[in-house]
mmCIF file of C-alpha atoms and ligand atoms in Angstrom:
data_model
loop_
_atom_site.group_PDB
_atom_site.id
_atom_site.type_symbol
_atom_site.label_atom_id
_atom_site.label_comp_id
_atom_site.label_asym_id
_atom_site.label_seq_id
_atom_site.Cartn_x
_atom_site.Cartn_y
_atom_site.Cartn_z
ATOM 1 C CA UNK R 102 -20.593 29.399 6.113
ATOM 2 C CA UNK R 103 -21.768 27.099 3.403
ATOM 3 C CA UNK R 104 -24.683 27.689 2.479
ATOM 4 C CA UNK R 105 -25.073 25.104 -0.204
ATOM 5 C CA UNK R 106 -24.210 22.703 2.413
ATOM 6 C CA UNK R 107 -25.827 24.529 5.353
ATOM 7 C CA UNK R 108 -29.408 24.573 3.432
ATOM 8 C CA UNK R 109 -29.566 21.210 2.587
ATOM 9 C CA UNK R 110 -28.441 19.793 6.130
ATOM 10 C CA UNK R 111 -30.366 22.210 8.277
ATOM 11 C CA UNK R 112 -33.208 23.244 6.169
ATOM 12 C CA UNK R 113 -36.964 21.385 7.068
ATOM 13 C CA UNK R 114 -37.500 19.331 4.692
ATOM 14 C CA UNK R 115 -40.941 19.510 3.029
ATOM 15 C CA UNK R 116 -42.568 19.368 -0.329
ATOM 16 C CA UNK R 117 -41.054 19.753 -3.443
ATOM 17 C CA UNK R 118 -37.959 20.030 -1.643
ATOM 18 C CA UNK R 119 -38.495 16.853 -0.056
ATOM 19 C CA UNK R 120 -38.324 15.620 -3.226
ATOM 20 C CA UNK R 121 -35.364 17.209 -4.310
ATOM 21 C CA UNK R 122 -33.152 16.172 -1.617
ATOM 22 C CA UNK R 123 -33.816 12.686 -1.922
ATOM 23 C CA UNK R 124 -33.596 12.764 -5.672
ATOM 24 C CA UNK R 125 -29.767 14.368 -4.947
ATOM 25 C CA UNK R 126 -28.555 11.932 -2.883
ATOM 26 C CA UNK R 127 -30.116 8.686 -5.374
ATOM 27 C CA UNK R 128 -28.224 10.438 -8.048
ATOM 28 C CA UNK R 129 -25.070 10.457 -5.668
ATOM 29 C CA UNK R 130 -25.560 7.018 -5.059
ATOM 30 C CA UNK R 131 -25.999 5.888 -8.605
ATOM 31 C CA UNK R 132 -23.279 7.980 -9.129
ATOM 32 C CA UNK R 133 -20.936 6.220 -6.975
ATOM 33 C CA UNK R 134 -22.708 2.275 -8.016
ATOM 34 C CA UNK R 135 -21.515 3.428 -11.373
ATOM 35 C CA UNK R 136 -18.424 4.749 -10.930
ATOM 36 C CA UNK R 137 -14.924 4.002 -9.092
ATOM 37 C CA UNK R 138 -15.488 2.139 -5.349
ATOM 38 C CA UNK R 139 -11.873 1.807 -5.216
ATOM 39 C CA UNK R 140 -10.093 5.220 -5.992
ATOM 40 C CA UNK R 141 -10.218 8.384 -4.982
ATOM 41 C CA UNK R 142 -12.414 11.064 -4.463
ATOM 42 C CA UNK R 143 -11.586 14.502 -4.280
ATOM 43 C CA UNK R 144 -13.497 16.431 -2.124
ATOM 44 C CA UNK R 145 -13.370 20.690 -1.817
ATOM 45 C CA UNK R 146 -16.842 20.606 -3.041
ATOM 46 C CA UNK R 147 -19.156 21.180 0.169
ATOM 47 C CA UNK R 148 -22.292 19.805 -1.756
ATOM 48 C CA UNK R 149 -20.336 16.800 -2.092
ATOM 49 C CA UNK R 150 -18.999 16.092 1.567
ATOM 50 C CA UNK R 151 -22.218 14.875 2.862
ATOM 51 C CA UNK R 152 -20.872 11.121 4.390
ATOM 52 C CA UNK R 153 -21.154 9.415 0.654
ATOM 53 C CA UNK R 154 -23.783 6.515 0.606
ATOM 54 C CA UNK R 155 -19.838 4.357 0.357
ATOM 55 C CA UNK R 156 -19.975 5.254 4.204
ATOM 56 C CA UNK R 157 -22.567 3.362 4.752
ATOM 57 C CA UNK R 158 -21.099 0.327 3.591
ATOM 58 C CA UNK R 159 -18.688 -1.371 6.007
ATOM 59 C CA UNK R 160 -15.773 0.286 5.459
ATOM 60 C CA UNK R 161 -12.512 0.708 8.211
ATOM 61 C CA UNK R 162 -12.200 4.772 7.821
ATOM 62 C CA UNK R 163 -8.240 5.148 8.806
ATOM 63 C CA UNK R 164 -7.009 8.770 9.206
ATOM 64 C CA UNK R 165 -2.926 9.731 8.818
ATOM 65 C CA UNK R 166 -2.386 12.484 10.405
ATOM 66 C CA UNK R 167 0.854 14.931 10.888
ATOM 67 C CA UNK R 168 2.639 17.799 10.553
ATOM 68 C CA UNK R 169 3.604 19.004 6.981
ATOM 69 C CA UNK R 170 5.576 17.926 4.760
ATOM 70 C CA UNK R 171 5.853 14.568 6.632
ATOM 71 C CA UNK R 172 5.169 12.143 3.772
ATOM 72 C CA UNK R 173 1.021 11.734 4.652
ATOM 73 C CA UNK R 174 0.044 11.861 1.350
ATOM 74 C CA UNK R 175 2.918 9.947 -0.350
ATOM 75 C CA UNK R 176 2.715 7.064 2.192
ATOM 76 C CA UNK R 177 -1.032 6.850 0.835
ATOM 77 C CA UNK R 178 -0.129 7.186 -2.593
ATOM 78 C CA UNK R 179 2.209 4.950 -3.231
ATOM 79 C CA UNK R 180 0.121 1.925 -1.228
ATOM 80 C CA UNK R 181 -2.699 2.903 -3.461
ATOM 81 C CA UNK R 182 -1.462 4.359 -6.849
ATOM 82 C CA UNK R 183 2.432 3.012 -6.364
ATOM 83 C CA UNK R 184 3.324 6.802 -7.082
ATOM 84 C CA UNK R 185 5.283 9.158 -5.426
ATOM 85 C CA UNK R 186 5.879 12.644 -6.165
ATOM 86 C CA UNK R 187 9.740 14.315 -5.195
ATOM 87 C CA UNK R 188 7.893 18.089 -5.193
ATOM 88 C CA UNK R 189 5.703 18.706 -2.283
ATOM 89 C CA UNK R 190 2.012 19.597 -2.993
ATOM 90 C CA UNK R 191 0.634 20.623 0.303
ATOM 91 C CA UNK R 192 -2.929 18.790 1.008
ATOM 92 C CA UNK R 193 -5.336 21.277 0.546
ATOM 93 C CA UNK R 194 -8.607 19.953 0.846
ATOM 94 C CA UNK R 195 -9.838 16.830 1.816
ATOM 95 C CA UNK R 196 -8.926 13.689 -0.230
ATOM 96 C CA UNK R 197 -10.512 10.169 0.289
ATOM 97 C CA UNK R 198 -8.668 6.723 -1.209
ATOM 98 C CA UNK R 199 -11.074 3.510 -0.957
ATOM 99 C CA UNK R 200 -8.467 0.604 -1.318
ATOM 100 C CA UNK R 201 -9.373 -2.959 -0.688
ATOM 101 C CA UNK R 202 -7.150 -5.334 1.229
ATOM 102 C CA UNK R 203 -7.283 -8.631 2.228
ATOM 103 C CA UNK R 204 -5.541 -9.484 5.362
ATOM 104 C CA UNK R 205 -5.507 -13.207 6.772
ATOM 105 C CA UNK R 206 -7.895 -14.374 4.718
ATOM 106 C CA UNK R 207 -10.511 -11.482 5.113
ATOM 107 C CA UNK R 208 -11.521 -8.630 2.766
ATOM 108 C CA UNK R 209 -11.861 -5.118 3.960
ATOM 109 C CA UNK R 210 -12.386 -2.051 1.818
ATOM 110 C CA UNK R 211 -10.871 0.840 3.550
ATOM 111 C CA UNK R 212 -12.158 4.471 3.503
ATOM 112 C CA UNK R 213 -8.556 6.290 3.804
ATOM 113 C CA UNK R 214 -8.663 10.316 4.377
ATOM 114 C CA UNK R 215 -6.081 12.516 3.507
ATOM 115 C CA UNK R 216 -6.394 16.088 5.012
ATOM 116 C CA UNK R 217 -5.078 19.544 4.920
ATOM 117 C CA UNK R 218 -2.969 19.999 8.525
ATOM 118 C CA UNK R 219 -4.865 20.090 11.004
ATOM 119 C CA UNK R 220 -4.026 23.078 14.217
ATOM 120 C CA UNK R 221 -5.746 20.581 16.850
ATOM 121 C CA UNK R 222 -7.939 18.295 17.307
ATOM 122 C CA UNK R 223 -11.467 19.025 18.191
ATOM 123 C CA UNK R 224 -12.414 17.839 21.506
ATOM 124 C CA UNK R 225 -15.992 18.082 21.472
ATOM 125 C CA UNK R 226 -18.474 17.363 17.922
ATOM 126 C CA UNK R 227 -19.493 20.666 18.164
ATOM 127 C CA UNK R 228 -15.804 22.227 17.552
ATOM 128 C CA UNK R 229 -15.276 18.835 14.663
ATOM 129 C CA UNK R 230 -19.050 20.571 13.352
ATOM 130 C CA UNK R 231 -17.545 24.399 12.927
ATOM 131 C CA UNK R 232 -14.292 23.642 12.531
ATOM 132 C CA UNK R 233 -13.414 21.094 11.011
ATOM 133 C CA UNK R 234 -16.790 19.749 9.098
ATOM 134 C CA UNK R 235 -16.613 16.385 7.123
ATOM 135 C CA UNK R 236 -13.184 15.437 8.114
ATOM 136 C CA UNK R 237 -14.489 12.776 10.189
ATOM 137 C CA UNK R 238 -12.349 13.180 13.183
ATOM 138 C CA UNK R 239 -13.869 11.797 15.702
ATOM 139 C CA UNK R 240 -15.209 8.752 14.125
ATOM 140 C CA UNK R 241 -11.865 7.105 12.414
ATOM 141 C CA UNK R 242 -12.051 3.684 12.978
ATOM 142 C CA UNK R 243 -7.901 3.876 13.128
ATOM 143 C CA UNK R 244 -5.336 6.603 12.959
ATOM 144 C CA UNK R 245 -2.056 6.746 11.782
ATOM 145 C CA UNK R 246 0.019 9.174 13.229
ATOM 146 C CA UNK R 247 2.923 10.338 10.949
ATOM 147 C CA UNK R 248 6.272 11.868 11.500
ATOM 148 C CA UNK R 249 9.664 12.272 9.843
ATOM 149 C CA UNK R 250 12.653 10.531 11.506
ATOM 150 C CA UNK R 251 14.962 13.243 9.275
ATOM 151 C CA UNK R 252 12.944 16.046 11.396
ATOM 152 C CA UNK R 253 12.475 14.430 14.851
ATOM 153 C CA UNK R 254 10.720 17.513 15.624
ATOM 154 C CA UNK R 255 7.745 16.955 13.950
ATOM 155 C CA UNK R 256 7.676 13.717 16.699
ATOM 156 C CA UNK R 257 6.418 16.747 19.044
ATOM 157 C CA UNK R 258 3.095 17.167 16.536
ATOM 158 C CA UNK R 259 1.649 13.767 17.089
ATOM 159 C CA UNK R 260 2.812 13.833 20.578
ATOM 160 C CA UNK R 261 0.164 16.397 21.096
ATOM 161 C CA UNK R 262 -2.240 14.982 18.756
ATOM 162 C CA UNK R 263 -2.251 11.672 20.466
ATOM 163 C CA UNK R 264 -2.825 13.633 24.038
ATOM 164 C CA UNK R 265 -5.505 15.468 22.383
ATOM 165 C CA UNK R 266 -7.025 12.103 21.029
ATOM 166 C CA UNK R 267 -7.230 10.643 23.937
ATOM 167 C CA UNK R 268 -8.778 13.355 25.713
ATOM 168 C CA UNK R 269 -11.132 14.060 22.819
ATOM 169 C CA UNK R 270 -12.514 10.434 22.589
ATOM 170 C CA UNK R 271 -12.765 6.640 23.864
ATOM 171 C CA UNK R 272 -10.340 5.259 22.216
ATOM 172 C CA UNK R 273 -10.655 1.664 23.530
ATOM 173 C CA UNK R 274 -10.880 -0.154 20.805
ATOM 174 C CA UNK R 275 -9.702 2.542 18.061
ATOM 175 C CA UNK R 276 -5.776 1.514 17.157
ATOM 176 C CA UNK R 277 -3.272 3.750 16.204
ATOM 177 C CA UNK R 278 -0.449 3.593 14.759
ATOM 178 C CA UNK R 279 3.013 5.611 14.694
ATOM 179 C CA UNK R 280 4.898 5.835 11.352
ATOM 180 C CA UNK R 281 8.583 7.189 10.819
ATOM 181 C CA UNK R 282 8.891 7.827 7.283
ATOM 182 C CA UNK R 283 11.692 9.064 5.192
ATOM 183 C CA UNK R 284 13.298 6.476 6.512
ATOM 184 C CA UNK R 285 15.950 7.051 3.673
ATOM 185 C CA UNK R 286 17.220 10.530 4.906
ATOM 186 C CA UNK R 287 17.584 8.951 8.851
ATOM 187 C CA UNK R 288 21.289 9.394 9.190
ATOM 188 C CA UNK R 289 23.400 6.743 11.239
ATOM 189 C CA UNK R 290 24.008 9.288 13.520
ATOM 190 C CA UNK R 291 20.381 9.979 14.401
ATOM 191 C CA UNK R 292 19.645 6.824 14.579
ATOM 192 C CA UNK R 293 22.131 6.181 17.253
ATOM 193 C CA UNK R 294 21.154 9.333 19.419
ATOM 194 C CA UNK R 295 19.545 8.916 22.391
ATOM 195 C CA UNK R 296 16.115 11.204 21.144
ATOM 196 C CA UNK R 297 15.619 8.800 18.284
ATOM 197 C CA UNK R 298 16.099 5.952 21.300
ATOM 198 C CA UNK R 299 13.806 7.861 22.896
ATOM 199 C CA UNK R 300 10.940 8.262 20.603
ATOM 200 C CA UNK R 301 10.976 4.669 19.671
ATOM 201 C CA UNK R 302 10.570 3.991 23.435
ATOM 202 C CA UNK R 303 7.994 5.810 24.203
ATOM 203 C CA UNK R 304 5.897 4.825 21.308
ATOM 204 C CA UNK R 305 6.386 0.906 21.470
ATOM 205 C CA UNK R 306 6.743 0.839 25.616
ATOM 206 C CA UNK R 307 4.875 3.559 27.046
ATOM 207 C CA UNK R 308 2.296 4.126 24.353
ATOM 208 C CA UNK R 309 2.132 0.666 23.191
ATOM 209 C CA UNK R 310 1.524 1.528 19.692
ATOM 210 C CA UNK R 311 2.486 -0.357 16.745
ATOM 211 C CA UNK R 312 5.648 1.351 14.824
ATOM 212 C CA UNK R 313 6.676 1.151 11.835
ATOM 213 C CA UNK R 314 9.260 2.737 10.138
ATOM 214 C CA UNK R 315 9.055 3.187 6.289
ATOM 215 C CA UNK R 316 10.082 5.164 3.174
ATOM 216 C CA UNK R 317 7.351 6.368 0.908
ATOM 217 C CA UNK R 318 10.169 7.570 -1.420
ATOM 218 C CA UNK R 319 11.732 4.364 -2.176
ATOM 219 C CA UNK R 320 8.301 2.163 -1.616
ATOM 220 C CA UNK R 321 9.848 0.397 1.014
ATOM 221 C CA UNK R 322 7.886 -0.670 4.024
ATOM 222 C CA UNK R 323 4.696 1.094 3.085
ATOM 223 C CA UNK R 324 2.475 -1.732 2.600
ATOM 224 C CA UNK R 325 4.313 -2.864 5.973
ATOM 225 C CA UNK R 326 2.527 0.286 7.517
ATOM 226 C CA UNK R 327 -0.643 -1.177 6.244
ATOM 227 C CA UNK R 328 -0.127 -4.694 7.530
ATOM 228 C CA UNK R 329 0.479 -3.439 11.061
ATOM 229 C CA UNK R 330 -2.726 -1.440 10.794
ATOM 230 C CA UNK R 331 -5.022 -4.027 9.261
ATOM 231 C CA UNK R 332 -3.373 -6.155 12.477
ATOM 232 C CA UNK R 333 -4.101 -3.780 15.073
ATOM 233 C CA UNK R 334 -7.572 -3.594 13.596
ATOM 234 C CA UNK R 335 -8.466 -7.279 13.759
ATOM 235 C CA UNK R 336 -6.977 -7.236 17.154
ATOM 236 C CA UNK R 337 -9.564 -5.267 17.993
ATOM 237 C CA UNK R 338 -12.246 -5.917 16.292
ATOM 238 C CA UNK R 339 -14.036 -8.623 19.198
ATOM 239 C CA UNK R 340 -16.203 -11.038 18.296
ATOM 240 C CA UNK R 341 -17.505 -9.452 14.846
ATOM 241 C CA UNK R 342 -17.885 -11.693 12.519
ATOM 242 C CA UNK R 343 -15.410 -12.686 10.458
ATOM 243 C CA UNK R 344 -16.078 -12.264 6.622
ATOM 244 C CA UNK R 345 -13.995 -14.893 4.560
ATOM 245 C CA UNK R 346 -12.737 -13.554 1.432
ATOM 246 C CA UNK R 347 -13.465 -15.835 -0.805
ATOM 247 C CA UNK R 348 -17.101 -15.368 0.420
ATOM 248 C CA UNK R 349 -17.507 -11.781 0.361
ATOM 249 C CA UNK R 350 -19.197 -9.467 -1.992
ATOM 250 C CA UNK R 351 -17.055 -9.755 -4.724
ATOM 251 C CA UNK R 352 -14.784 -6.712 -5.863
ATOM 252 C CA UNK R 353 -16.300 -4.965 -8.861
ATOM 253 C CA UNK R 354 -14.368 -6.314 -11.903
ATOM 254 C CA UNK R 355 -15.802 -2.787 -13.560
ATOM 255 C CA UNK R 356 -12.709 -0.778 -11.918
ATOM 256 C CA UNK R 357 -13.202 2.713 -13.234
ATOM 257 C CA UNK R 358 -9.365 3.058 -13.350
ATOM 258 C CA UNK R 359 -6.794 0.289 -14.321
ATOM 259 C CA UNK R 360 -4.214 1.490 -11.732
ATOM 260 C CA UNK R 361 -7.280 0.598 -8.852
ATOM 261 C CA UNK R 362 -6.720 -2.720 -6.895
ATOM 262 C CA UNK R 363 -6.942 -4.768 -4.149
ATOM 263 C CA UNK R 364 -3.837 -5.197 -1.996
ATOM 264 C CA UNK R 365 -3.303 -8.555 -0.122
ATOM 265 C CA UNK R 366 -1.111 -7.761 2.783
HETATM 266 P P1 GDP E 547 2.435 15.775 4.381
HETATM 267 O O1 GDP E 547 2.297 16.853 4.135
HETATM 268 O O2 GDP E 547 2.281 14.788 5.243
HETATM 269 O O3 GDP E 547 1.401 15.074 2.871
HETATM 270 O O4 GDP E 547 3.405 15.290 2.860
HETATM 271 P P2 GDP E 547 3.807 15.155 0.914
HETATM 272 O O5 GDP E 547 3.371 13.607 1.152
HETATM 273 O O6 GDP E 547 3.028 15.725 0.714
HETATM 274 O O7 GDP E 547 5.548 15.230 0.957
HETATM 275 C C1 GDP E 547 6.357 16.026 1.583
HETATM 276 C C2 GDP E 547 7.192 16.393 1.034
HETATM 277 O O8 GDP E 547 8.327 14.942 1.324
HETATM 278 C C3 GDP E 547 7.509 15.948 -0.747
HETATM 279 O O9 GDP E 547 8.330 16.517 -1.240
HETATM 280 C C4 GDP E 547 7.781 14.386 -0.709
HETATM 281 O O10 GDP E 547 8.207 14.318 -2.303
HETATM 282 C C5 GDP E 547 8.802 14.068 0.580
HETATM 283 N N1 GDP E 547 8.638 12.867 0.650
HETATM 284 C C6 GDP E 547 7.460 12.040 1.106
HETATM 285 N N2 GDP E 547 7.799 11.315 1.330
HETATM 286 C C7 GDP E 547 9.113 10.930 1.188
HETATM 287 C C8 GDP E 547 10.259 10.380 1.769
HETATM 288 O O11 GDP E 547 10.209 8.562 2.430
HETATM 289 N N3 GDP E 547 11.497 9.848 1.712
HETATM 290 C C9 GDP E 547 12.195 11.392 0.928
HETATM 291 N N4 GDP E 547 13.547 11.618 1.115
HETATM 292 N N5 GDP E 547 11.227 12.082 0.582
HETATM 293 C C10 GDP E 547 9.960 11.896 0.936
HETATM 294 MG MG1 MG E 548 -0.334 15.934 2.085
#
């Protein structure tokens, strides 16, 4: 158990401690305000793992899930930073990305969470707290479930995960997008096989999910993944007041890194 985060979260706040607690939060806040609103926050330090003040913004929280090695991190990095690594570097801790996108004349600030492989989806808040603390699994605005088109066994992982997600929370108004990645490795034989057709049918007709095939390696249809995601999010937004991109709080001009960007979808 992590003592640092436990004491910050659970100890009653009194006297001097009370003051220090708020001081910590203020410093966090100032750090983010002065720093990088759009980039990545590598979070392995539990004292930083409380919901950051950035979360209080009206961010769209998107979580990528899927079996190990299917290309979740590659899709995100290709989209946010236009970079791709051939070698496999397993994601060992939560990583959070903050790109902004404009879709249908509206500005959205995304919070994309990339995670180590989760063995199951927590069915209760208690399990989320004990096993997946600070992953934000049960409070996501939307899920992107990724499998590898060249290794269709990886579909079984998202199939099971999807069932668990539906058991764990009310999914009305929570979009779920399925992505078949590594399209560059999808052979003609596999693409014309029944197994492949069954997967596409299941996702589109039975799950009624948006489905996109892409190749993170060649940056092929990666933008389409996010376009479909934003479409699904807009579709469930209902009556919330639209924020025209032009009148929304402007993106900070002092961007921390030159590769930070706002993507027009
Ligand atoms: P994750 O575990 O799901 O996050 O998977 P990664 O993004 O780390 O990718 C796993 C491996 O697959 C890495 O070696 C990547 O280079 C490779 N990879 C990711 N996307 C693609 C793709 O679209 N095509 C090909 N050929 N390889 C990919
Ligand atoms: Mg990864």
